[in-house]
CSV table of C-alpha atoms and ligand atoms in Angstrom, one decimal:
chain,number,residue,atom,x,y,z
Q,136,MET,CA,97.3,89.0,122.4
Q,137,LYS,CA,93.8,89.1,123.9
Q,138,ILE,CA,90.9,88.6,121.5
Q,139,ILE,CA,87.7,90.4,122.6
Q,140,LYS,CA,84.3,90.1,121.1
Q,141,THR,CA,82.0,92.0,123.5
Q,142,VAL,CA,81.8,95.7,124.2
Q,143,SER,CA,81.6,95.1,128.0
Q,144,GLU,CA,84.8,93.1,128.0
Q,145,MET,CA,86.5,95.7,125.8
Q,146,ILE,CA,85.5,98.5,128.1
Q,147,SER,CA,86.9,96.7,131.2
Q,148,SER,CA,90.1,95.8,129.3
Q,149,GLY,CA,91.0,99.4,128.5
Q,150,SER,CA,94.0,101.1,130.0
Q,151,PRO,CA,95.5,104.6,129.8
Q,152,GLY,CA,98.0,105.4,127.1
Q,153,MET,CA,96.5,103.0,124.5
Q,154,GLY,CA,97.1,103.3,120.8
Q,155,PHE,CA,94.2,102.2,118.5
Q,156,VAL,CA,94.1,101.0,114.9
Q,157,PRO,CA,90.6,100.6,113.5
Q,158,THR,CA,90.3,98.3,110.4
Q,159,MET,CA,87.8,96.2,108.5
Q,160,GLY,CA,90.3,93.3,108.4
Q,161,TYR,CA,91.8,91.3,105.6
Q,162,LEU,CA,95.0,92.9,106.7
Q,163,HIS,CA,97.9,93.9,104.4
Q,164,GLU,CA,101.1,95.8,104.9
Q,165,GLY,CA,99.2,99.1,104.9
Q,166,HIS,CA,97.3,98.0,108.1
Q,167,LEU,CA,100.4,96.5,109.6
Q,168,SER,CA,102.4,99.7,109.1
Q,169,LEU,CA,99.7,101.5,111.3
Q,170,ILE,CA,99.8,98.7,113.9
Q,171,ARG,CA,103.6,98.8,114.1
Q,172,ARG,CA,103.6,102.6,114.4
Q,173,SER,CA,101.1,102.4,117.3
Q,174,VAL,CA,103.1,99.6,119.0
Q,175,SER,CA,106.2,101.8,118.8
Q,176,GLU,CA,104.5,104.9,120.2
Q,177,ASN,CA,102.2,103.5,122.9
Q,178,GLU,CA,102.2,101.3,126.1
Q,179,LYS,CA,99.6,99.1,124.5
Q,180,THR,CA,97.9,98.8,121.1
Q,181,ALA,CA,94.3,97.7,120.4
Q,182,VAL,CA,93.3,96.8,116.8
Q,183,SER,CA,89.7,96.5,115.8
Q,184,ILE,CA,88.4,94.4,113.0
Q,185,PHE,CA,84.8,95.3,112.2
Q,186,VAL,CA,83.2,95.2,108.7
Q,187,ASN,CA,80.8,98.0,109.5
Q,188,PRO,CA,77.5,97.3,107.8
Q,189,VAL,CA,76.3,100.9,108.3
Q,190,GLN,CA,79.0,102.4,106.0
Q,191,PHE,CA,78.0,100.2,103.0
Q,192,ALA,CA,75.1,101.2,100.7
Q,193,PRO,CA,72.7,98.3,99.8
Q,194,ASP,CA,74.3,97.9,96.4
Q,195,GLU,CA,77.8,97.8,97.7
Q,196,ASP,CA,80.1,94.9,98.7
Q,197,PHE,CA,79.3,94.4,102.4
Q,198,LEU,CA,78.5,90.7,102.0
Q,199,THR,CA,81.4,89.9,99.7
Q,200,TYR,CA,84.0,92.1,101.5
Q,201,PRO,CA,87.0,89.8,101.9
Q,202,ARG,CA,87.4,88.3,105.3
Q,203,ASN,CA,90.0,86.0,106.9
Q,204,LEU,CA,90.0,86.3,110.7
Q,205,GLU,CA,92.4,83.5,111.4
Q,206,ARG,CA,95.1,85.0,109.2
Q,207,ASP,CA,94.4,88.5,110.6
Q,208,ILE,CA,94.8,87.2,114.2
Q,209,SER,CA,98.3,85.9,113.5
Q,210,LEU,CA,99.3,89.1,111.6
Q,211,CYS,CA,98.1,91.3,114.5
Q,212,GLU,CA,100.0,89.1,116.9
Q,213,GLN,CA,103.2,89.3,114.9
Q,214,ALA,CA,102.9,93.0,114.5
Q,215,GLY,CA,102.8,93.3,118.3
Q,216,ALA,CA,99.1,94.2,119.0
Q,217,ASP,CA,98.0,93.6,122.6
Q,218,ILE,CA,94.2,93.5,122.0
Q,219,LEU,CA,92.1,92.5,119.0
Q,220,PHE,CA,88.5,93.7,119.2
Q,221,THR,CA,86.2,92.0,116.8
Q,222,PRO,CA,82.6,92.7,117.7
Q,223,ASP,CA,79.7,91.3,115.7
Q,224,ALA,CA,77.3,93.8,114.0
Q,225,ASP,CA,74.7,93.0,116.7
Q,226,GLU,CA,77.1,93.9,119.4
Q,227,MET,CA,77.8,97.3,117.9
Q,228,TYR,CA,74.2,98.0,116.7
Q,229,PRO,CA,71.9,96.2,119.1
Q,230,GLU,CA,68.1,96.4,118.5
Q,231,GLY,CA,66.8,99.9,119.1
Q,232,PHE,CA,70.1,101.6,118.0
Q,233,GLN,CA,69.2,105.0,116.6
Q,234,THR,CA,72.1,107.5,117.1
Q,235,TYR,CA,74.4,108.5,114.2
Q,236,VAL,CA,77.3,110.9,113.8
Q,237,ASP,CA,77.4,113.0,110.7
Q,238,LEU,CA,79.4,115.9,109.4
Q,239,THR,CA,77.8,118.7,107.4
Q,240,GLU,CA,80.6,120.0,105.2
Q,241,LEU,CA,83.7,117.8,104.8
Q,242,THR,CA,81.6,114.9,103.6
Q,243,LYS,CA,79.9,116.8,100.7
Q,244,GLY,CA,82.4,116.0,97.9
Q,245,LEU,CA,84.6,113.2,96.7
Q,246,CYS,CA,83.7,109.8,98.3
Q,247,GLY,CA,81.0,111.5,100.4
Q,248,GLN,CA,79.2,112.5,97.1
Q,249,SER,CA,79.8,109.1,95.4
Q,250,ARG,CA,78.8,107.1,98.4
Q,251,PRO,CA,75.9,108.9,100.2
Q,252,GLY,CA,75.8,107.9,103.9
Q,253,HIS,CA,79.2,106.3,103.8
Q,254,PHE,CA,80.9,108.8,106.2
Q,255,LYS,CA,77.9,108.8,108.5
Q,256,GLY,CA,78.5,105.1,108.9
Q,257,VAL,CA,82.2,105.5,109.3
Q,258,CYS,CA,81.9,108.3,111.9
Q,259,THR,CA,79.2,106.4,113.9
Q,260,ALA,CA,81.4,103.3,114.1
Q,261,VAL,CA,84.6,105.2,114.8
Q,262,ALA,CA,82.9,107.4,117.5
Q,263,LYS,CA,81.6,104.2,119.2
Q,264,LEU,CA,85.0,102.6,119.0
Q,265,PHE,CA,86.6,105.7,120.4
Q,266,ASN,CA,84.2,105.6,123.4
Q,267,ILE,CA,84.6,101.9,123.9
Q,268,ILE,CA,88.4,101.8,123.7
Q,269,ARG,CA,89.2,105.3,124.9
Q,270,PRO,CA,92.6,105.4,123.2
Q,271,GLU,CA,95.2,108.2,123.6
Q,272,SER,CA,96.1,108.0,120.0
Q,273,ALA,CA,94.4,106.5,116.9
Q,274,TYR,CA,96.1,105.7,113.6
Q,275,PHE,CA,94.6,106.2,110.2
Q,276,GLY,CA,96.0,105.8,106.6
Q,277,GLN,CA,96.5,108.7,104.3
Q,278,LYS,CA,95.3,106.4,101.5
Q,279,ASP,CA,91.8,107.3,102.7
Q,280,ILE,CA,92.5,111.0,102.8
Q,281,GLN,CA,89.0,112.2,103.1
Q,282,GLN,CA,88.3,109.7,105.9
Q,283,LEU,CA,91.4,111.0,107.7
Q,284,ALA,CA,90.1,114.6,107.4
Q,285,VAL,CA,86.6,113.7,108.5
Q,286,VAL,CA,87.8,111.7,111.5
Q,287,ARG,CA,90.1,114.6,112.6
Q,288,GLN,CA,87.2,117.0,112.3
Q,289,MET,CA,84.8,114.8,114.2
Q,290,THR,CA,87.4,114.2,116.9
Q,291,ALA,CA,87.9,118.0,117.3
Q,292,ASP,CA,84.2,118.8,117.1
Q,293,LEU,CA,83.1,116.2,119.7
Q,294,ASN,CA,86.1,116.8,122.0
Q,295,PHE,CA,87.2,113.2,122.0
Q,296,GLY,CA,90.7,114.4,123.1
Q,297,ILE,CA,92.3,111.7,121.0
Q,298,ARG,CA,95.5,112.3,119.0
Q,299,ILE,CA,94.8,111.4,115.3
Q,300,VAL,CA,97.9,110.2,113.5
Q,301,GLY,CA,97.9,110.1,109.7
Q,302,CYS,CA,100.3,107.4,108.3
Q,303,PRO,CA,101.8,107.2,104.8
Q,304,THR,CA,100.2,105.0,102.1
Q,305,VAL,CA,101.9,101.7,101.6
Q,306,ARG,CA,102.2,100.5,98.0
Q,307,GLU,CA,102.8,97.4,96.0
Q,308,PRO,CA,106.2,97.4,94.1
Q,309,ASP,CA,104.5,98.7,91.0
Q,310,GLY,CA,102.9,101.6,92.9
Q,311,LEU,CA,99.3,100.3,93.4
Q,312,ALA,CA,98.1,101.5,96.9
Q,313,MET,CA,97.5,98.4,99.0
Q,314,SER,CA,93.8,97.8,99.7
Q,315,SER,CA,91.8,94.8,100.8
Q,316,ARG,CA,89.7,95.4,97.7
Q,317,ASN,CA,92.7,94.6,95.4
Q,318,ALA,CA,91.8,91.0,96.1
Q,319,TYR,CA,88.8,91.4,93.8
Q,320,LEU,CA,90.9,92.2,90.8
Q,321,SER,CA,91.5,89.6,88.0
Q,322,PRO,CA,95.1,89.4,86.8
Q,323,GLU,CA,94.3,91.6,83.9
Q,324,GLN,CA,92.5,94.1,86.1
Q,325,ARG,CA,95.4,94.1,88.5
Q,326,LYS,CA,97.8,95.1,85.8
Q,327,ALA,CA,95.4,97.9,84.7
Q,328,ALA,CA,95.0,99.2,88.2
Q,329,VAL,CA,98.5,100.6,88.2
Q,330,ILE,CA,97.1,103.5,86.1
Q,331,LEU,CA,95.8,105.1,89.4
Q,332,SER,CA,99.3,105.6,90.9
Q,333,GLN,CA,100.9,106.3,87.5
Q,334,SER,CA,98.5,109.1,86.7
Q,335,LEU,CA,99.0,110.7,90.1
Q,336,GLN,CA,102.8,110.4,89.8
Q,337,TYR,CA,102.5,112.0,86.4
Q,338,ALA,CA,100.7,115.0,88.0
Q,339,LYS,CA,103.4,115.3,90.6
Q,340,GLN,CA,106.1,115.3,87.9
Q,341,LEU,CA,104.3,118.0,86.0
Q,342,HIS,CA,104.1,120.0,89.2
Q,343,GLU,CA,107.8,119.5,89.9
Q,344,ASN,CA,108.5,120.7,86.3
Q,345,GLY,CA,106.7,124.0,87.2
Q,346,GLU,CA,103.0,123.4,86.6
Q,347,ASN,CA,101.1,125.0,89.5
Q,348,ASP,CA,97.5,125.2,88.2
Q,349,ILE,CA,95.5,122.5,90.0
Q,350,ASN,CA,92.9,122.3,87.3
Q,351,ILE,CA,95.6,121.6,84.6
Q,352,LEU,CA,97.1,119.0,86.9
Q,353,LYS,CA,93.7,117.3,87.5
Q,354,ASN,CA,93.0,117.4,83.7
Q,355,ALA,CA,96.3,115.7,83.1
Q,356,VAL,CA,95.4,112.9,85.7
Q,357,THR,CA,92.0,112.5,83.9
Q,358,LYS,CA,93.6,112.2,80.5
Q,359,ARG,CA,96.2,109.7,81.7
Q,360,LEU,CA,93.4,107.6,83.4
Q,361,GLU,CA,91.4,107.6,80.2
Q,362,THR,CA,94.3,105.8,78.4
Q,363,GLU,CA,93.4,102.7,80.3
Q,364,PRO,CA,90.4,101.0,78.7
Q,365,LEU,CA,89.5,99.0,81.9
Q,366,ALA,CA,89.4,102.2,84.0
Q,367,LYS,CA,86.2,104.2,84.6
Q,368,ILE,CA,86.7,107.4,86.5
Q,369,ASP,CA,84.4,108.1,89.4
Q,370,TYR,CA,86.1,111.4,90.3
Q,371,VAL,CA,89.4,113.3,90.0
Q,372,SER,CA,89.3,116.0,92.7
Q,373,ASN,CA,91.4,117.9,95.1
Q,374,ILE,CA,91.5,118.8,98.8
Q,375,GLU,CA,93.9,121.7,98.9
Q,376,ASP,CA,97.2,120.4,97.4
Q,377,VAL,CA,96.2,116.8,97.5
Q,378,ILE,CA,94.8,115.3,94.2
Q,379,ALA,CA,92.4,112.5,95.1
Q,380,ILE,CA,90.9,110.0,92.7
Q,381,ALA,CA,88.3,107.2,92.7
Q,382,VAL,CA,88.3,104.8,89.7
Q,383,PHE,CA,86.4,101.7,88.9
Q,384,ILE,CA,88.4,98.8,87.5
Q,385,GLY,CA,85.6,96.6,86.4
Q,386,LYS,CA,83.3,96.5,89.4
Q,387,THR,CA,86.0,97.3,91.9
Q,388,ARG,CA,86.2,100.9,93.1
Q,389,LEU,CA,89.7,101.9,94.0
Q,390,ILE,CA,90.9,105.2,95.6
Q,391,ASP,CA,94.3,106.9,95.7
Q,392,ASN,CA,95.7,110.3,96.2
Q,393,ILE,CA,99.0,112.3,96.1
Q,394,CYS,CA,100.2,115.4,97.8
Q,395,ILE,CA,101.7,117.6,95.1
Q,396,GLY,CA,102.9,120.3,97.5
Q,397,SER,CA,106.1,120.1,99.5
B,680,AMP,P1,90.3,99.5,106.1
B,680,AMP,O1,90.5,98.2,106.7
B,680,AMP,O2,90.4,99.5,104.6
B,680,AMP,O3,89.1,100.2,106.6
B,680,AMP,O4,91.5,100.4,106.5
B,680,AMP,C1,91.8,100.5,107.9
B,680,AMP,C2,92.9,101.6,108.0
B,680,AMP,O5,94.1,101.2,107.3
B,680,AMP,C3,92.4,102.9,107.5
B,680,AMP,O6,92.9,104.0,108.4
B,680,AMP,C4,93.1,103.0,106.2
B,680,AMP,O7,93.4,104.3,105.7
B,680,AMP,C5,94.4,102.3,106.4
B,680,AMP,N1,95.0,101.8,105.2
B,680,AMP,C6,94.4,101.0,104.2
B,680,AMP,N2,95.2,100.8,103.2
B,680,AMP,C7,96.4,101.4,103.5
B,680,AMP,C8,97.6,101.6,102.8
B,680,AMP,N3,97.8,101.0,101.6
B,680,AMP,N4,98.6,102.3,103.4
B,680,AMP,C9,98.4,102.8,104.6
B,680,AMP,N5,97.2,102.7,105.3
B,680,AMP,C10,96.2,102.0,104.8
């Protein structure tokens, strides 16, 4: 596996028919499922690890975001990646940088509302990575459901001509969606965090038992989340038939979602 740190080397190492998996590193099985899927569907796979400063607000966890590049390198290699692109922030945003990509509608609610500027940062970085790597297909997790929708829209709007592949959420045995941020949780908080997936599963069950009213289902999720004293709800919302939640467990903000349709 080739490890690349500069934009110019990445541009000259590109090849047709590449699969691409953008990440912020501290890889877990969720990321690896995306990498393996890309490896199985493409001639070559590039993974990026870039903790993108522009998508973090000043009061967020950019500086403390978990990092372990050595471990990530060996995990990418084992998963079959051909290229690992790990640029520094200066490489992606050199002095004088002033062009940003933003969406007007899809970013209004949910995480876009709770984290102003977040998706502008995500889209700017992803658009740059798309231009630098020029993949045929790019793989994103359904765990970040609004991000997936936003990236699909941006890709269509800006005619990137890249196939965007949404991949299922990988979970811990107790149901907690895997996330690099789970590393922040104390043992007690880790136990409490299972309330996210449990409350979503509960809504799905109610739906399977005949409840079709999305507001009643969202209320049920809220009530269930409120039974956990360590959980503080940021939002319980929906995008069509997907119920999406963001919940603070202590200072750690976790997200999850479930599709209640067929
Ligand atoms: P991140 O490193 O958190 O920015 O995530 C990089 C990519 O991995 C994004 O497309 C995420 O949606 C995806 N991802 C993160 N966690 C999971 C998970 N538990 N299951 C599937 N994909 C995930």
